[in-house]
Short mmCIF file of C-alpha atoms in Angstrom, two decimals:
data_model
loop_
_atom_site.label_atom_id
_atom_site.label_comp_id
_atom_site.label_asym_id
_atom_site.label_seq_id
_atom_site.Cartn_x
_atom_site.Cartn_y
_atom_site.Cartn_z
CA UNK Q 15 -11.18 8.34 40.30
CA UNK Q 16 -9.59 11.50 40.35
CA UNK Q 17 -5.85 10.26 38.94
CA UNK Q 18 -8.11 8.61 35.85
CA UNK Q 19 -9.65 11.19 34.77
CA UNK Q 20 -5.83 13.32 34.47
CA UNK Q 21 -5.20 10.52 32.82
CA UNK Q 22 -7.41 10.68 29.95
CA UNK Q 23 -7.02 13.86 28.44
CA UNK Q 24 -2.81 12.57 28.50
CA UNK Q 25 -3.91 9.14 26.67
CA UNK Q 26 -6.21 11.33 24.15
CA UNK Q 27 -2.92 13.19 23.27
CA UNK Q 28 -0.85 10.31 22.89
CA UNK Q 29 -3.80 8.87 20.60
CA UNK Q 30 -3.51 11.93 18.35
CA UNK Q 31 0.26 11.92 17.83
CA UNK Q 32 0.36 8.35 17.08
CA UNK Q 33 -2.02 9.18 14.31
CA UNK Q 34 -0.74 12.16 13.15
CA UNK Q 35 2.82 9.85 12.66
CA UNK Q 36 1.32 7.64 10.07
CA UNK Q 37 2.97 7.66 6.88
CA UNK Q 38 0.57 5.68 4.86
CA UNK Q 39 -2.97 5.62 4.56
CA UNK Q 40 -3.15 2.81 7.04
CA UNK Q 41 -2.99 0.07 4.83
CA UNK Q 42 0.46 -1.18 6.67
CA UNK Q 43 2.62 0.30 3.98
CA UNK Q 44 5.51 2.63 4.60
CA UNK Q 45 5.77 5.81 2.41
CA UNK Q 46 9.71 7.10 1.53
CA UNK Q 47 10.71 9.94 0.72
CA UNK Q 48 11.79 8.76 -2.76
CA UNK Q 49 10.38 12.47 -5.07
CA UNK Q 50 10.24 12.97 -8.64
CA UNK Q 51 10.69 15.84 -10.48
CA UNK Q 52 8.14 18.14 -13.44
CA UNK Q 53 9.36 17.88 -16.71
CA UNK Q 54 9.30 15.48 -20.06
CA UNK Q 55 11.55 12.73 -20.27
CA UNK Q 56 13.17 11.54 -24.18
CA UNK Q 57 14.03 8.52 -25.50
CA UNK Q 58 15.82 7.95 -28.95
CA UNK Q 59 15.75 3.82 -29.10
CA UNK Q 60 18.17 4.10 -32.58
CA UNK Q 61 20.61 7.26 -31.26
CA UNK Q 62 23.44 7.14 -33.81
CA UNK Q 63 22.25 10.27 -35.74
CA UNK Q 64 21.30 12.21 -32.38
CA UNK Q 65 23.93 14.59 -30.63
CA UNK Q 66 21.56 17.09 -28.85
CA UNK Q 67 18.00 17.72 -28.20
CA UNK Q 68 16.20 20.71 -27.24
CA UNK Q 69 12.67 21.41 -26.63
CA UNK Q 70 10.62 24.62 -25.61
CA UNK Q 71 6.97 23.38 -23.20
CA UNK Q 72 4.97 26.21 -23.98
CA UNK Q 73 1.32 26.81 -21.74
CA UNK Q 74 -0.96 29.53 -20.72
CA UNK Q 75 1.22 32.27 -23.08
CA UNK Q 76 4.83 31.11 -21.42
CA UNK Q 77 7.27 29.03 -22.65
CA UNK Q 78 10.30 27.51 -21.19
CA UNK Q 79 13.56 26.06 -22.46
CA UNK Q 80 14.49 23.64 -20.38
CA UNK Q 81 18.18 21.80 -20.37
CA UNK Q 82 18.20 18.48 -21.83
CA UNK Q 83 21.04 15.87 -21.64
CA UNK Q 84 21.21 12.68 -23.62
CA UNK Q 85 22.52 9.71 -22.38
CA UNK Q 86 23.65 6.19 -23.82
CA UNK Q 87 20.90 3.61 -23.10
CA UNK Q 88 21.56 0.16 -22.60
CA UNK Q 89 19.86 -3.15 -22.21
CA UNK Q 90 20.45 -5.57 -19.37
CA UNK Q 91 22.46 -9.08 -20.54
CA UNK Q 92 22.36 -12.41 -18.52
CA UNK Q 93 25.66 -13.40 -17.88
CA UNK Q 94 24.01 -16.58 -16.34
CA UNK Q 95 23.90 -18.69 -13.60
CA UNK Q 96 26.30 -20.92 -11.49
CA UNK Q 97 23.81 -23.49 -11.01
CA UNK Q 98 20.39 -24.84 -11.26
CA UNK Q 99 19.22 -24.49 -7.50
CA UNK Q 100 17.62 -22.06 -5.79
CA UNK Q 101 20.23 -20.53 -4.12
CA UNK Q 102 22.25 -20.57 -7.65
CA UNK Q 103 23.45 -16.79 -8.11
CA UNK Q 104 22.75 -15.13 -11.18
CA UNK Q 105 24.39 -12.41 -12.91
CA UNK Q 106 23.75 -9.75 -15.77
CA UNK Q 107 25.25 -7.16 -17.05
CA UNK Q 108 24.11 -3.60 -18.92
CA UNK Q 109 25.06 -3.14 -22.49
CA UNK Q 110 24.56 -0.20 -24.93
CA UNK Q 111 21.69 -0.96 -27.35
CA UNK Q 112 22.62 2.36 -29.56
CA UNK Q 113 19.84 4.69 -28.12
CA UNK Q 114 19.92 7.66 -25.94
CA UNK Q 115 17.66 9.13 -23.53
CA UNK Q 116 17.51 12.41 -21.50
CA UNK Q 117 15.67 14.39 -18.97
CA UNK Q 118 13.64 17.79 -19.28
CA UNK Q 119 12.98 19.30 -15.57
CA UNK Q 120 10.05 21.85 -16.39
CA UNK Q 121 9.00 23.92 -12.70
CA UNK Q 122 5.44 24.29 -12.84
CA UNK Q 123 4.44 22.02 -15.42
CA UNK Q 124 0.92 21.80 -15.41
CA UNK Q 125 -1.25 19.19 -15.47
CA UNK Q 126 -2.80 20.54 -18.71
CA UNK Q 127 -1.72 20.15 -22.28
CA UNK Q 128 1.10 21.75 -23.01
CA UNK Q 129 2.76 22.50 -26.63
CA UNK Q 130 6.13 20.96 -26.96
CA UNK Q 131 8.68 21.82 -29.91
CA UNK Q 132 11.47 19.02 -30.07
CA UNK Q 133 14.33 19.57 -32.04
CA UNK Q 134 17.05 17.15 -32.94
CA UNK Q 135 20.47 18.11 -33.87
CA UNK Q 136 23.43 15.95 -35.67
CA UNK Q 137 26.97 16.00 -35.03
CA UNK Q 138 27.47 18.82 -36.69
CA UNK Q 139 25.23 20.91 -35.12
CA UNK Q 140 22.55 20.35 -38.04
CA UNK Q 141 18.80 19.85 -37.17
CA UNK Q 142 17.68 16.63 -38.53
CA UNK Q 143 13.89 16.51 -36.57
CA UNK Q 144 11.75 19.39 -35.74
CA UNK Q 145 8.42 18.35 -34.27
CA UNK Q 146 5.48 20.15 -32.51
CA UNK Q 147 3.08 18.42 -30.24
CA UNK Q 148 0.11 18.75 -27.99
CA UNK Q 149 1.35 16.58 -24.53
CA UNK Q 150 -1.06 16.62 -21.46
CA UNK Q 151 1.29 15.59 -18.53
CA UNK Q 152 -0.15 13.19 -15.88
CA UNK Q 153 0.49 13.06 -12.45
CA UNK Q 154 3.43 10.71 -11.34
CA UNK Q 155 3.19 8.44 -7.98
CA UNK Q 156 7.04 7.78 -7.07
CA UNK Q 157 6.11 5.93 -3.82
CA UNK Q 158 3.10 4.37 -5.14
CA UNK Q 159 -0.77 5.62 -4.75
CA UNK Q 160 -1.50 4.72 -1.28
CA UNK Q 161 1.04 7.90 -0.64
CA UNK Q 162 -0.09 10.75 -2.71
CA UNK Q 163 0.51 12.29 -6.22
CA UNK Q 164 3.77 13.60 -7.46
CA UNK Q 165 4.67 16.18 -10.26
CA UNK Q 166 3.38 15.79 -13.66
CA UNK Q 167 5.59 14.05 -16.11
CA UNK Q 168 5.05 12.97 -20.24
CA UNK Q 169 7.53 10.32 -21.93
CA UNK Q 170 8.37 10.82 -25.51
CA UNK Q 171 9.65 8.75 -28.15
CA UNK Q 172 11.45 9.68 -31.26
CA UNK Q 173 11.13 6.24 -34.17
CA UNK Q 174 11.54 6.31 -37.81
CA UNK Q 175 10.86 10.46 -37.92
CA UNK Q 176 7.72 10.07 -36.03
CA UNK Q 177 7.34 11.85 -31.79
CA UNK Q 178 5.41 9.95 -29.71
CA UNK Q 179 4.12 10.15 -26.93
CA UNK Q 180 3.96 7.37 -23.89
#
């Protein structure tokens, strides 16, 4: 009786530690480490006129200018199939559609609205688009929801003059 009962408190503590290992909330799927990151993301879908973007994310009486690179976009292209089966292999390729995109990393965005002034510059250094706008940024899930909230992000568009926001 007496080896048993050194055994349980040992079996208890293996219990724990195989719980406290998890990396889901049980329900059998794996969490990564994949992150995300605060800030506003920018999309221009017709970006011939666009050269640079800046924007200042203004909340609770401090504002931040945060670095902004645009990108080409693209859109994915079949370049099709070599056969009808299914084990045919299938190909596509990414071509530019004429739109660019960027990235805004803001540290500390809140979760809040938040007053965003995008500007849009030309070529030639001449701004083309000035816009202010209310944005309330919403939690992002980059491994899903069964493994806990990320940093807040807002998606905005720029069409025919108008900012939106996705």
């Amino acid at each position: 009786m007496r080896p048993l009962l050194r055994a349980l408190p040992l079996a208890a503590a293996l219990l724990a530690l195989a719980a406290c290992g998890s990396e889901s909330d049980g329900a059998g799927r794996p969490c990564t480490l994949i992150g995300a990151a605060p800030g506003l993301s920018l999309t221009v879908p017709d970006g011939s006129r666009v050269a640079s973007a800046t924007m200042r994310v203004c909340w609770n009486g401090t504002c931040h200018d945060p670095r902004i690179e645009l990108s080409p976009t693209s859109k994915t292209v079949s370049t099709g199939c070599d056969g009808d089966g299914s084990d045919a292999a299938c190909g596509a390729s990414a071509s530019p559609d004429g739109g660019a995109a960027g990235f805004a990393r803001v540290e500390g965005l809140p979760k809040a609205p938040v007053q965003v002034t995008l500007k849009l510059r030309d070529s030639e250094g001449r701004t083309y688009l000035t816009r202010r706008l209310d944005v309330t940024p919403k939690a992002t899930f980059p491994n899903g929801p069964h493994c806990g909230e990320g940093p807040p992000q807002a998606a905005l568009t720029v069409a025919n003059g108008q900012v939106t926001v996705r």
